[in-house]
mmCIF file of C-alpha atoms in Angstrom:
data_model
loop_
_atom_site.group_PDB
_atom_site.id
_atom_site.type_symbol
_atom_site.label_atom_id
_atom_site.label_comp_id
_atom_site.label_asym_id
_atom_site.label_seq_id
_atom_site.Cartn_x
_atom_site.Cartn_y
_atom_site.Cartn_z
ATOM 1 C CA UNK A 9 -27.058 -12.616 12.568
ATOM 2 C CA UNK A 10 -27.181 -12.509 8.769
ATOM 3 C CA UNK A 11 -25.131 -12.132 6.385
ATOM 4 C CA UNK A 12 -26.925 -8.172 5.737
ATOM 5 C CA UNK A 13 -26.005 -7.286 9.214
ATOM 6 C CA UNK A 14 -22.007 -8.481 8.878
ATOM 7 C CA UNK A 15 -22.086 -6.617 5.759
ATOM 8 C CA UNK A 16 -23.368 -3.515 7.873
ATOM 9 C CA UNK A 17 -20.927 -4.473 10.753
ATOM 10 C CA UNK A 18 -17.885 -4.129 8.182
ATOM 11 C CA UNK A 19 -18.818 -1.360 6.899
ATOM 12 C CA UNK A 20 -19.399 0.660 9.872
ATOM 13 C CA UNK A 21 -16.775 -1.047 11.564
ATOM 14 C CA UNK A 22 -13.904 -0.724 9.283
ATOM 15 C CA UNK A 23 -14.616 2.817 7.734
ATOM 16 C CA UNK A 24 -14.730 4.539 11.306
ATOM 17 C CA UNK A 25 -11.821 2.774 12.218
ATOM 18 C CA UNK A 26 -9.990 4.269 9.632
ATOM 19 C CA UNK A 27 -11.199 7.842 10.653
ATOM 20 C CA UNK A 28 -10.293 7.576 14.218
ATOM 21 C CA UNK A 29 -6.775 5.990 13.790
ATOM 22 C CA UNK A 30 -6.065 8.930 11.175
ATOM 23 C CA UNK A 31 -7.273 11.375 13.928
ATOM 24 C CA UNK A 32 -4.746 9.828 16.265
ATOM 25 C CA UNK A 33 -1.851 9.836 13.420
ATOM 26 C CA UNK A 34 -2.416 13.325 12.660
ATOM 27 C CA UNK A 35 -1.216 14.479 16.260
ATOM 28 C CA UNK A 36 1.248 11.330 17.007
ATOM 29 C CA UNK A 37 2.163 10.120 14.211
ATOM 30 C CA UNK A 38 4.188 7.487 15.961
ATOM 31 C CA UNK A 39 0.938 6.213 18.100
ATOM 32 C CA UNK A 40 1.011 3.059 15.963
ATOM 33 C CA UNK A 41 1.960 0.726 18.517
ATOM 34 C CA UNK A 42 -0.058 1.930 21.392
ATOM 35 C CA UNK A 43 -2.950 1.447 18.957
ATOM 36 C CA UNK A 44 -1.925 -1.687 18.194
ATOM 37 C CA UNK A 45 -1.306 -2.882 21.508
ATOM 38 C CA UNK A 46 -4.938 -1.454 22.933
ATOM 39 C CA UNK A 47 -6.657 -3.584 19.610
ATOM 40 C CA UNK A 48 -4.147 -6.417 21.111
ATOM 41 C CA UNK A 49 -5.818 -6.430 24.548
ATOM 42 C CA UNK A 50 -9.541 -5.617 24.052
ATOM 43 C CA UNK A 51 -9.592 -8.463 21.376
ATOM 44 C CA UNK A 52 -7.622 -10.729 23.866
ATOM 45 C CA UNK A 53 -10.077 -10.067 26.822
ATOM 46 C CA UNK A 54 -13.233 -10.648 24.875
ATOM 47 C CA UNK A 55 -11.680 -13.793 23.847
ATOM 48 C CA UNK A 56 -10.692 -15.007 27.102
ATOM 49 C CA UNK A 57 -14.026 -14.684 28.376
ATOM 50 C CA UNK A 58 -16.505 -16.012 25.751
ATOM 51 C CA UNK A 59 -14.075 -17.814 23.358
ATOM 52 C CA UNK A 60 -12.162 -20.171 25.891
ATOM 53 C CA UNK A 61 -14.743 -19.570 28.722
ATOM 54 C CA UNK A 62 -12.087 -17.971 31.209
ATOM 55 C CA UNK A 63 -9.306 -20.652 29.836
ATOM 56 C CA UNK A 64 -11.543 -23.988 30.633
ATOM 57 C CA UNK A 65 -11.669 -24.683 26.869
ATOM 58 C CA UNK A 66 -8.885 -26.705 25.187
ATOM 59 C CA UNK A 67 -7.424 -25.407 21.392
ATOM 60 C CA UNK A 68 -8.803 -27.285 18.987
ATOM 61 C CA UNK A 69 -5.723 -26.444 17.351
ATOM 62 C CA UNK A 70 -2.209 -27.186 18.538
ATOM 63 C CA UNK A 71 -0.660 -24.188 20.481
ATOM 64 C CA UNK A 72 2.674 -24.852 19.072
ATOM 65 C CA UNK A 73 0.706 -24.139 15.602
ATOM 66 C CA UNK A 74 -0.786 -20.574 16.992
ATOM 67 C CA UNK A 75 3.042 -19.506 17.967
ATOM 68 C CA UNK A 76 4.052 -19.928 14.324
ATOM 69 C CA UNK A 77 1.039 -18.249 13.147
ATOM 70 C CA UNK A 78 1.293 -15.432 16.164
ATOM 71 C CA UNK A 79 5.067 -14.535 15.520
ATOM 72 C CA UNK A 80 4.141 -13.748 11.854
ATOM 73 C CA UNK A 81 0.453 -11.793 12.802
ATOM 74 C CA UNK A 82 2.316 -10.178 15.399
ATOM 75 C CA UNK A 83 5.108 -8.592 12.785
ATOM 76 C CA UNK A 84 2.940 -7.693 10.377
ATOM 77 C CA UNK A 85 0.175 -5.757 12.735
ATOM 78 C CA UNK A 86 3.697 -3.994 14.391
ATOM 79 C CA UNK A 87 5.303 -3.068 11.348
ATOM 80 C CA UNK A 88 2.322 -1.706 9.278
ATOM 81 C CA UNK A 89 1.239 0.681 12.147
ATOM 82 C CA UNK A 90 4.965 1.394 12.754
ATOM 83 C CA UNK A 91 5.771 2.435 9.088
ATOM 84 C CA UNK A 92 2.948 5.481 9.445
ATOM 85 C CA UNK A 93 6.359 6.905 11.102
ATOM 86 C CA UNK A 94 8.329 7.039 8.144
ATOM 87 C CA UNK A 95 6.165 9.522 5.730
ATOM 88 C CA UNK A 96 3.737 6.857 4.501
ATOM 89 C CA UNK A 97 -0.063 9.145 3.739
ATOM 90 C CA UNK A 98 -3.074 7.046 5.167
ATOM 91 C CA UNK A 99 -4.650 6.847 0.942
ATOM 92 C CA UNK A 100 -1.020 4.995 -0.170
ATOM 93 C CA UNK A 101 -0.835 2.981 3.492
ATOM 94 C CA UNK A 102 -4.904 1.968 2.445
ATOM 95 C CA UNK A 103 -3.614 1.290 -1.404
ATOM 96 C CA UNK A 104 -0.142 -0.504 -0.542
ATOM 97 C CA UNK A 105 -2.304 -3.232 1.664
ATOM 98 C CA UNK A 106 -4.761 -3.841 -1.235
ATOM 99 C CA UNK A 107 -1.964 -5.364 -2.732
ATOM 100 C CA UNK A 108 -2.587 -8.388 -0.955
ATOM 101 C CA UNK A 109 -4.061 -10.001 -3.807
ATOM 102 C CA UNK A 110 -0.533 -9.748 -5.721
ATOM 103 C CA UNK A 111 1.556 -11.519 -2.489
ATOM 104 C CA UNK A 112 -0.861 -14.507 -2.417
ATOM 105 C CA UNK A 113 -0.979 -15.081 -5.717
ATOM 106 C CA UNK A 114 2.862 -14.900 -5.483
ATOM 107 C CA UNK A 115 3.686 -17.309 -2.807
ATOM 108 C CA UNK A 116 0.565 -19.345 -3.577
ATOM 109 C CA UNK A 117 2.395 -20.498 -6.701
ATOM 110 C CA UNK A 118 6.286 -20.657 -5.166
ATOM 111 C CA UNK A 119 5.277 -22.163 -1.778
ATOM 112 C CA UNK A 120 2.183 -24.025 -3.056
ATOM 113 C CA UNK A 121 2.649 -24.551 -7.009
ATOM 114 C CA UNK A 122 -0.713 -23.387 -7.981
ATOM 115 C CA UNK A 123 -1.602 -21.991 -11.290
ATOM 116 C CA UNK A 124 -4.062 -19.648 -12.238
ATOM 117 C CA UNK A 125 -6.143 -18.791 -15.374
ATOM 118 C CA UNK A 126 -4.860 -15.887 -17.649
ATOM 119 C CA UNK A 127 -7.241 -13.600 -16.203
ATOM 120 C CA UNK A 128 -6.130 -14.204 -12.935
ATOM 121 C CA UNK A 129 -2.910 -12.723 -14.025
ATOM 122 C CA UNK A 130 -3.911 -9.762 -15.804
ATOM 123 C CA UNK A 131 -5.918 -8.783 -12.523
ATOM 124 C CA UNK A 132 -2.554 -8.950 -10.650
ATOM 125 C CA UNK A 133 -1.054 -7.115 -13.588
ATOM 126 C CA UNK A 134 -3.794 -3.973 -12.337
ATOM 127 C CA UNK A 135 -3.445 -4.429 -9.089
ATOM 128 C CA UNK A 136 0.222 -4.092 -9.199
ATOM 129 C CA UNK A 137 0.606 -1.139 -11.964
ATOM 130 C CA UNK A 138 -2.108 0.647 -9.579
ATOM 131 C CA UNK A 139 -0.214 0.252 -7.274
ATOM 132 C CA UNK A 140 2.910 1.434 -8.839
ATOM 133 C CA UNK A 141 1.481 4.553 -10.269
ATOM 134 C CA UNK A 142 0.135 5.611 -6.496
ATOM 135 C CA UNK A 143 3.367 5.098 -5.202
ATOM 136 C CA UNK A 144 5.651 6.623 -8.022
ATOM 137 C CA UNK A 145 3.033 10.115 -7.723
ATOM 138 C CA UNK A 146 3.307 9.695 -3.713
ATOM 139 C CA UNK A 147 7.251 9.965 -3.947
ATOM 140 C CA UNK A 148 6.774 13.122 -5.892
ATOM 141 C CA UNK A 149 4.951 14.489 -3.205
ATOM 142 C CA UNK A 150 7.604 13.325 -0.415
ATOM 143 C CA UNK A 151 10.044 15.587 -2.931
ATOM 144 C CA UNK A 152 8.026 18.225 -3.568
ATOM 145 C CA UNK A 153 6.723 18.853 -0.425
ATOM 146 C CA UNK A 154 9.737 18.954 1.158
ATOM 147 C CA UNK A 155 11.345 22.667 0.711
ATOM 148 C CA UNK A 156 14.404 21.993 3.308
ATOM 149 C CA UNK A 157 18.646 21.622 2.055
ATOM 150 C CA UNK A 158 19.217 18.906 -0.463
ATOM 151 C CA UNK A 159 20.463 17.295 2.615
ATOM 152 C CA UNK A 160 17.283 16.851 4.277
ATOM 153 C CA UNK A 161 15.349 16.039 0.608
ATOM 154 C CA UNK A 162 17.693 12.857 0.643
ATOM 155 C CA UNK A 163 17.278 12.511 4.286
ATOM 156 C CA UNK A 164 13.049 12.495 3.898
ATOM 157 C CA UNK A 165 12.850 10.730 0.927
ATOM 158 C CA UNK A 166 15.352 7.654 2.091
ATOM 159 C CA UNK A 167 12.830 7.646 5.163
ATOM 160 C CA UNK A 168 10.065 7.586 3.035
ATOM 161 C CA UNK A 169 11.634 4.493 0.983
ATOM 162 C CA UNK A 170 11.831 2.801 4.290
ATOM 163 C CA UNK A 171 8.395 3.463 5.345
ATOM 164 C CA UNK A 172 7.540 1.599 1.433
ATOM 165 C CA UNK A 173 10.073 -1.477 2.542
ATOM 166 C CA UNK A 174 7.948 -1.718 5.561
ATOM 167 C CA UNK A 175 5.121 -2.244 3.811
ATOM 168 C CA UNK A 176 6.226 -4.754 1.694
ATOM 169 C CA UNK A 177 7.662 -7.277 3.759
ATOM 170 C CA UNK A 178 4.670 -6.530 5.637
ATOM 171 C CA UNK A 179 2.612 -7.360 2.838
ATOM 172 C CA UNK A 180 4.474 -10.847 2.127
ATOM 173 C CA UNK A 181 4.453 -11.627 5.964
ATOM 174 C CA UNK A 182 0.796 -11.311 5.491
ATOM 175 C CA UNK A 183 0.301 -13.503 2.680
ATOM 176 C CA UNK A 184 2.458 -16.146 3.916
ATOM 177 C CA UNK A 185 0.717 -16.458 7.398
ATOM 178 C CA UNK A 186 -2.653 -16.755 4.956
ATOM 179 C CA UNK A 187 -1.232 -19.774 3.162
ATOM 180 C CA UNK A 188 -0.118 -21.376 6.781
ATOM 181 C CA UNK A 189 -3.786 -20.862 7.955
ATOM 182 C CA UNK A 190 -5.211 -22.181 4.871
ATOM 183 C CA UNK A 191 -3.215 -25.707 5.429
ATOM 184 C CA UNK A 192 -4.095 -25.644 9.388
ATOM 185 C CA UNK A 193 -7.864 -25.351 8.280
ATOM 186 C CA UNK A 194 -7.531 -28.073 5.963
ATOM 187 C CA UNK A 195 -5.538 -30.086 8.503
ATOM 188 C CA UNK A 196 -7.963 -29.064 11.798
ATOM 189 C CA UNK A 197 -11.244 -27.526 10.517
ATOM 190 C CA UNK A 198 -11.548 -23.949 10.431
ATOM 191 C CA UNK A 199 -11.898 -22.278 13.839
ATOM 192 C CA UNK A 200 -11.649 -18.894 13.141
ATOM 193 C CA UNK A 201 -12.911 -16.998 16.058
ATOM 194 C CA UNK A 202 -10.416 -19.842 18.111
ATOM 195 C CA UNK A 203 -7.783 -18.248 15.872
ATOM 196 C CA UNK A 204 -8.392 -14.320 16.294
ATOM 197 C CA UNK A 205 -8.338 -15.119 20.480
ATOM 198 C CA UNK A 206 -4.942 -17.136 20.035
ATOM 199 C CA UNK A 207 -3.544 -14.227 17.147
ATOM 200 C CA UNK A 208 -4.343 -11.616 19.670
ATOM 201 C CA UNK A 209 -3.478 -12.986 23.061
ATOM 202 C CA UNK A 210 -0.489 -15.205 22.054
ATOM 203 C CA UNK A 211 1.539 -11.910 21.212
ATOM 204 C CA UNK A 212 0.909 -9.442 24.192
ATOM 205 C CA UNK A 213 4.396 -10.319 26.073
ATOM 206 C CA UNK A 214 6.279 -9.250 22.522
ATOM 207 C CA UNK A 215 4.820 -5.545 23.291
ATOM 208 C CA UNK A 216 7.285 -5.315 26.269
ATOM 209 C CA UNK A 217 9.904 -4.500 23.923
ATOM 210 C CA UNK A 218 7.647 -1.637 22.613
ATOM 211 C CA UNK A 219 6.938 -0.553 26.013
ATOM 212 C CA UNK A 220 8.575 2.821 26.787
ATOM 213 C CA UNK A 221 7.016 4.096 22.968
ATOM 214 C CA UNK A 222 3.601 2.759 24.275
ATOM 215 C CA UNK A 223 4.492 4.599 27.665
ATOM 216 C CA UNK A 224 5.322 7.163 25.973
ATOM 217 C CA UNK A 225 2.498 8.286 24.091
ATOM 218 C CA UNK A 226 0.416 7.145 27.056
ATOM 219 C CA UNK A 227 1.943 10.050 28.637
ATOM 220 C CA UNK A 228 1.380 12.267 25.384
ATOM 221 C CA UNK A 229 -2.089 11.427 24.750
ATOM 222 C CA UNK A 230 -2.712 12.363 29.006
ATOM 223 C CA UNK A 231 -0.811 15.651 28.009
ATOM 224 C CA UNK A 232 -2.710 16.913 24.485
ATOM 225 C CA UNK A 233 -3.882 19.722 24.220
ATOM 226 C CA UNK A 234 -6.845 19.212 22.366
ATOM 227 C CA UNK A 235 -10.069 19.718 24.661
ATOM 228 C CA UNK A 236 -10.549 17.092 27.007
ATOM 229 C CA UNK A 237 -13.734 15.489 27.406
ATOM 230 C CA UNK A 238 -16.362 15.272 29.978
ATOM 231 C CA UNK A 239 -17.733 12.280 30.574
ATOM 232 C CA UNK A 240 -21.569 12.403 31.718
ATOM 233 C CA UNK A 241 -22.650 10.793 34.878
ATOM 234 C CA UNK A 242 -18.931 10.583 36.270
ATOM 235 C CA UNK A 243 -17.854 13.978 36.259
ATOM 236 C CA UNK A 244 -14.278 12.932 34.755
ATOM 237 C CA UNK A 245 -12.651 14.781 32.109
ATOM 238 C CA UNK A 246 -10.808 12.669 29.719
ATOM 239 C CA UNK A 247 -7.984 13.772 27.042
ATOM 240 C CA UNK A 248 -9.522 13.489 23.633
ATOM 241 C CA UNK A 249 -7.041 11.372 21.989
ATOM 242 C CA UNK A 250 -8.083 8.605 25.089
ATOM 243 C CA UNK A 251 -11.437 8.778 23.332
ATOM 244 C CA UNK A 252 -10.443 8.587 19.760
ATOM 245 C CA UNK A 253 -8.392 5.133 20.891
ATOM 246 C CA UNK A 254 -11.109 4.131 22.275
ATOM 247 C CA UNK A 255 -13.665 4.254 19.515
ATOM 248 C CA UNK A 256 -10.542 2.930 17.493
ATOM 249 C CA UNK A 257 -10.408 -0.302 19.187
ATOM 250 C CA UNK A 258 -14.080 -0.668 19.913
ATOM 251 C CA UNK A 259 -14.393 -0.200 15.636
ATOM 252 C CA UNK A 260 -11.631 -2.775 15.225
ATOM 253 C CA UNK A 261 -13.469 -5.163 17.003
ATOM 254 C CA UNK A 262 -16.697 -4.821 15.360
ATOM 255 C CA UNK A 263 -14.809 -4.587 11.862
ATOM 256 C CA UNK A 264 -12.976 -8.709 12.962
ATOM 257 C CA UNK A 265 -16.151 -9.478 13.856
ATOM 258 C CA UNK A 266 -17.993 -8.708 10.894
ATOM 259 C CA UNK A 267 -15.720 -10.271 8.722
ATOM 260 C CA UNK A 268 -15.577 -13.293 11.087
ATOM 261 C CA UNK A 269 -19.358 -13.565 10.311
ATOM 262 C CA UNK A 270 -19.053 -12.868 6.461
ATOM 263 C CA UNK A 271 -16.931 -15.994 6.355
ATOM 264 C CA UNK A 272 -19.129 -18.386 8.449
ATOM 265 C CA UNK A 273 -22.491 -16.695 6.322
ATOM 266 C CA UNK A 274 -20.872 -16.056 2.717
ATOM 267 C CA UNK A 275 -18.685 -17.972 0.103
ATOM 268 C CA UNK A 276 -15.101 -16.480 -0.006
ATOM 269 C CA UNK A 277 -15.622 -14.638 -2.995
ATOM 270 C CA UNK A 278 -18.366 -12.566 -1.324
ATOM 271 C CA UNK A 279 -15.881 -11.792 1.434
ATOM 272 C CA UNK A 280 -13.316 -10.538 -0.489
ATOM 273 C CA UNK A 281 -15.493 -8.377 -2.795
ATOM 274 C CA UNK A 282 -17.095 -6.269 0.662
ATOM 275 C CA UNK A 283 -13.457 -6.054 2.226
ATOM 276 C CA UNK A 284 -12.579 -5.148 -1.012
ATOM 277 C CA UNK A 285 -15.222 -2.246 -1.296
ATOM 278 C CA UNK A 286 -14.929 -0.893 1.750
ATOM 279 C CA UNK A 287 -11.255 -0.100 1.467
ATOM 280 C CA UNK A 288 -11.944 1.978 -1.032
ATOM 281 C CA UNK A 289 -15.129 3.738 0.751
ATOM 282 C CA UNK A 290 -12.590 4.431 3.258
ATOM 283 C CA UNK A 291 -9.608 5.349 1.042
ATOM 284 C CA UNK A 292 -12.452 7.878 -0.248
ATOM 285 C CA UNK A 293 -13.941 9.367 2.636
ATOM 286 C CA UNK A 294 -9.989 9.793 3.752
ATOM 287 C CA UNK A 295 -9.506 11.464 0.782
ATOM 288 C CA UNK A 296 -12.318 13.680 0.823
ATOM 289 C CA UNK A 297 -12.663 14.307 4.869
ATOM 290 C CA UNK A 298 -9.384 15.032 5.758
ATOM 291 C CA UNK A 299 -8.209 16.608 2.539
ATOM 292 C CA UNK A 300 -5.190 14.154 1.881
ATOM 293 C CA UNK A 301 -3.442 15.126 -1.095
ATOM 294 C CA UNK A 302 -4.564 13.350 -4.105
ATOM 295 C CA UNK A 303 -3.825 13.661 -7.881
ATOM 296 C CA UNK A 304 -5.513 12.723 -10.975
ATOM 297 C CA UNK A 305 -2.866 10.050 -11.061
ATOM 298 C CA UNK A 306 -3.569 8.839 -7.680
ATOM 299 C CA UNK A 307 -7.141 8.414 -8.735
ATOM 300 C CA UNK A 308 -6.314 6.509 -12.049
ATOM 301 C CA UNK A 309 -3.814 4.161 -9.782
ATOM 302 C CA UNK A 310 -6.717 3.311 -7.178
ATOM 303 C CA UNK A 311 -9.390 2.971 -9.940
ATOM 304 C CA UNK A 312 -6.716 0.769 -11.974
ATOM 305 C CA UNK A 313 -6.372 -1.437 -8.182
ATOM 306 C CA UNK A 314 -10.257 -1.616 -7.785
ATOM 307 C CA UNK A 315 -10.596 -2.879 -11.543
ATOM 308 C CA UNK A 316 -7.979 -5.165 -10.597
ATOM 309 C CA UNK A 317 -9.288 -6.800 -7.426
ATOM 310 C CA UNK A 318 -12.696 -6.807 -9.179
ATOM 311 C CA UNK A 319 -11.462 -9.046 -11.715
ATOM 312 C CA UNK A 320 -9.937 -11.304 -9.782
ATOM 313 C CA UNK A 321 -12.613 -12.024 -7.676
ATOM 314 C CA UNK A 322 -14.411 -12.583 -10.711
ATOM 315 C CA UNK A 323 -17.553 -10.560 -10.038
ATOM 316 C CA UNK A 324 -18.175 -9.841 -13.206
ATOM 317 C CA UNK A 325 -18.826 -13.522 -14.539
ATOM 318 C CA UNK A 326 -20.941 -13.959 -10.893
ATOM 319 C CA UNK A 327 -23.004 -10.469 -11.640
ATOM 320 C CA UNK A 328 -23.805 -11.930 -15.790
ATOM 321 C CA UNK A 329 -24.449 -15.432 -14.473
ATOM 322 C CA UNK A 330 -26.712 -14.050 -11.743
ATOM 323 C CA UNK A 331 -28.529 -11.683 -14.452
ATOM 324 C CA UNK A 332 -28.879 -15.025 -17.319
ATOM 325 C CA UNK A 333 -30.287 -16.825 -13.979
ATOM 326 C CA UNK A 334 -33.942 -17.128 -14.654
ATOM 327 C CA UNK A 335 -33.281 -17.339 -18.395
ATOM 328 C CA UNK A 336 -31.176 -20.268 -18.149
ATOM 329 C CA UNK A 337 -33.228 -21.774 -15.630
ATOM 330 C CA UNK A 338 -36.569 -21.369 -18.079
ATOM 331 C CA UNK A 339 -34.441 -23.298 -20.952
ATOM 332 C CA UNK A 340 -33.554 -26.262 -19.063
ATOM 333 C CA UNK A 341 -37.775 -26.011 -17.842
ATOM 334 C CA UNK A 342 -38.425 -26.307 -21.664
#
């Protein structure tokens, strides 16, 4: 498996599972935990079986390590599906995690004293007013949209504000558990697919205290009213939003997997330029599929992000040093 076929496997994988999870927020728009909670388990199974062979094969990696690393995966999965409750659009929820860039670069120099080169900087300067600009316009919306007693304006838009608190602790959670994988690598050797079991299995008891919102939209999904369907060879007719979770968790898994194969196949930079693309492929076809409200400003903020990210992964130096390849290679010939 090449590195052509992970790039297909994100791809597919990531942009459907965007379209089904936004099919299952449209109806419940508080489903975020039973979603996360069915990605939890599927993950967990298939890494039960062929990661640790049925629990025969030892962590290479401390456990004590993974329950750090868990506790802070587990909050951050839980609280950006949980903030969809609190008025957050799917575009700003895809634009507000792009901002991961600006959270690593953060913490990499408090926690771990780096320094970076001016452009490095500037692209976090993008990424950040992008940012900014699609969440300033988004507010609007939350204001504008809402046609209720001032009361209830207040009411909306403090939930709204939230919903964008959410997402930013979320977002530093994120890039913190990043920098405490980066110096268990160093320290152990990367084993990521030994990691995603561990990140996924480690955290399933926490769901107990989520369990009567995952019971009940269990019990909502069984009751919507959207036609059921049949499934051939069985005869058993299935509530639709069962089948949307499903593909949802089935794409999940082939999105992880992809990118667990980019990384093995691909230098990091590669990586981060096709996760990097296909959040905005999906932050389009959400756009353009479901009709999400979108504004000329909107578009400037995500095109402002996408510049951003592009510079810091410094594709365009890679792209011109590609293109003055076989030039420079024919000078040092002469």
């Amino acid at each position: 498996m090449g590195p052509v076929f992970a790039v297909v496997l994100v791809f597919v994988g990531c942009c459907s599972n965007v379209v089904f999870l936004e099919l299952l927020v449209r109806d419940f728009p508080g489903c975020g935990n039973i979603v996360t909670f069915a990605q939890f388990v599927f993950i967990a199974l298939e890494g039960f079986i062929f990661e640790t062979n049925f629990g025969r094969k030892k962590p290479a990696i401390p456990i004590s390590n993974y329950v750090i690393m868990v506790t802070m995966f587990f909050t951050v999965s839980v609280i950006n599906n949980y903030a969809l409750n609190f008025n957050i659009a799917m575009p700003l929820h895809m634009i507000f995690r792009s901002g991961s860039l600006i959270a690593n670069m953060i913490l990499g120099i408090i926690i771990l004293k780096k320094r970076y080169s001016a452009s490095k900087y500037l692209s976090i300067a993008l990424v950040s007013a992008g940012i900014f600009i699609c969440t300033i316009m988004s507010a609007k919306q939350v204001n504008v949209s809402n046609e209720g007693s001032e009361d209830q304006g207040f009411y909306t838009f403090m939930h709204w504000l939230i919903g964008i608190a959410m997402l930013t602790f979320a977002l530093l959670m994120s890039a913190r558990m990043g920098i405490f994988q980066e110096t268990l690598y160093k320290k152990y050797g990367k084993h990521s697919k030994e990691a995603l079991f561990y990140n996924h299995c480690l955290p399933l008891p926490g769901f107990l205290l989520l369990s009567t919102n995952i019971y009940n939209h269990c019990v909502l999904f069984s009751q919507s009213s959207e036609s059921p369907t049949l499934i051939p060879g069985v005869e058993l007719t299935v509530p639709i939003m069962w089948i949307y979770l499903l593909i949802n968790v089935i794409t999940q898994y082939v999105c992880i997997r992809g990118v667990f194969i980019l990384t093995t196949e691909c230098a990091s930079l590669t990586v981060t330029l096709v996760v990097t693309l296909r959040k905005f492929l999906s932050l389009i076809f959400s756009i353009i599929y479901f009709q999400n409200p979108f504004t000329t400003w909107h578009w400037v903020g995500t095109a402002v992000v996408f510049v951003g990210t592009l510079l810091y992964t410094e594709v365009w130096s890679s792209v011109r040093a590609a293109l003055r390849g076989p030039d420079a290679k024919e000078k040092k010939a002469e």
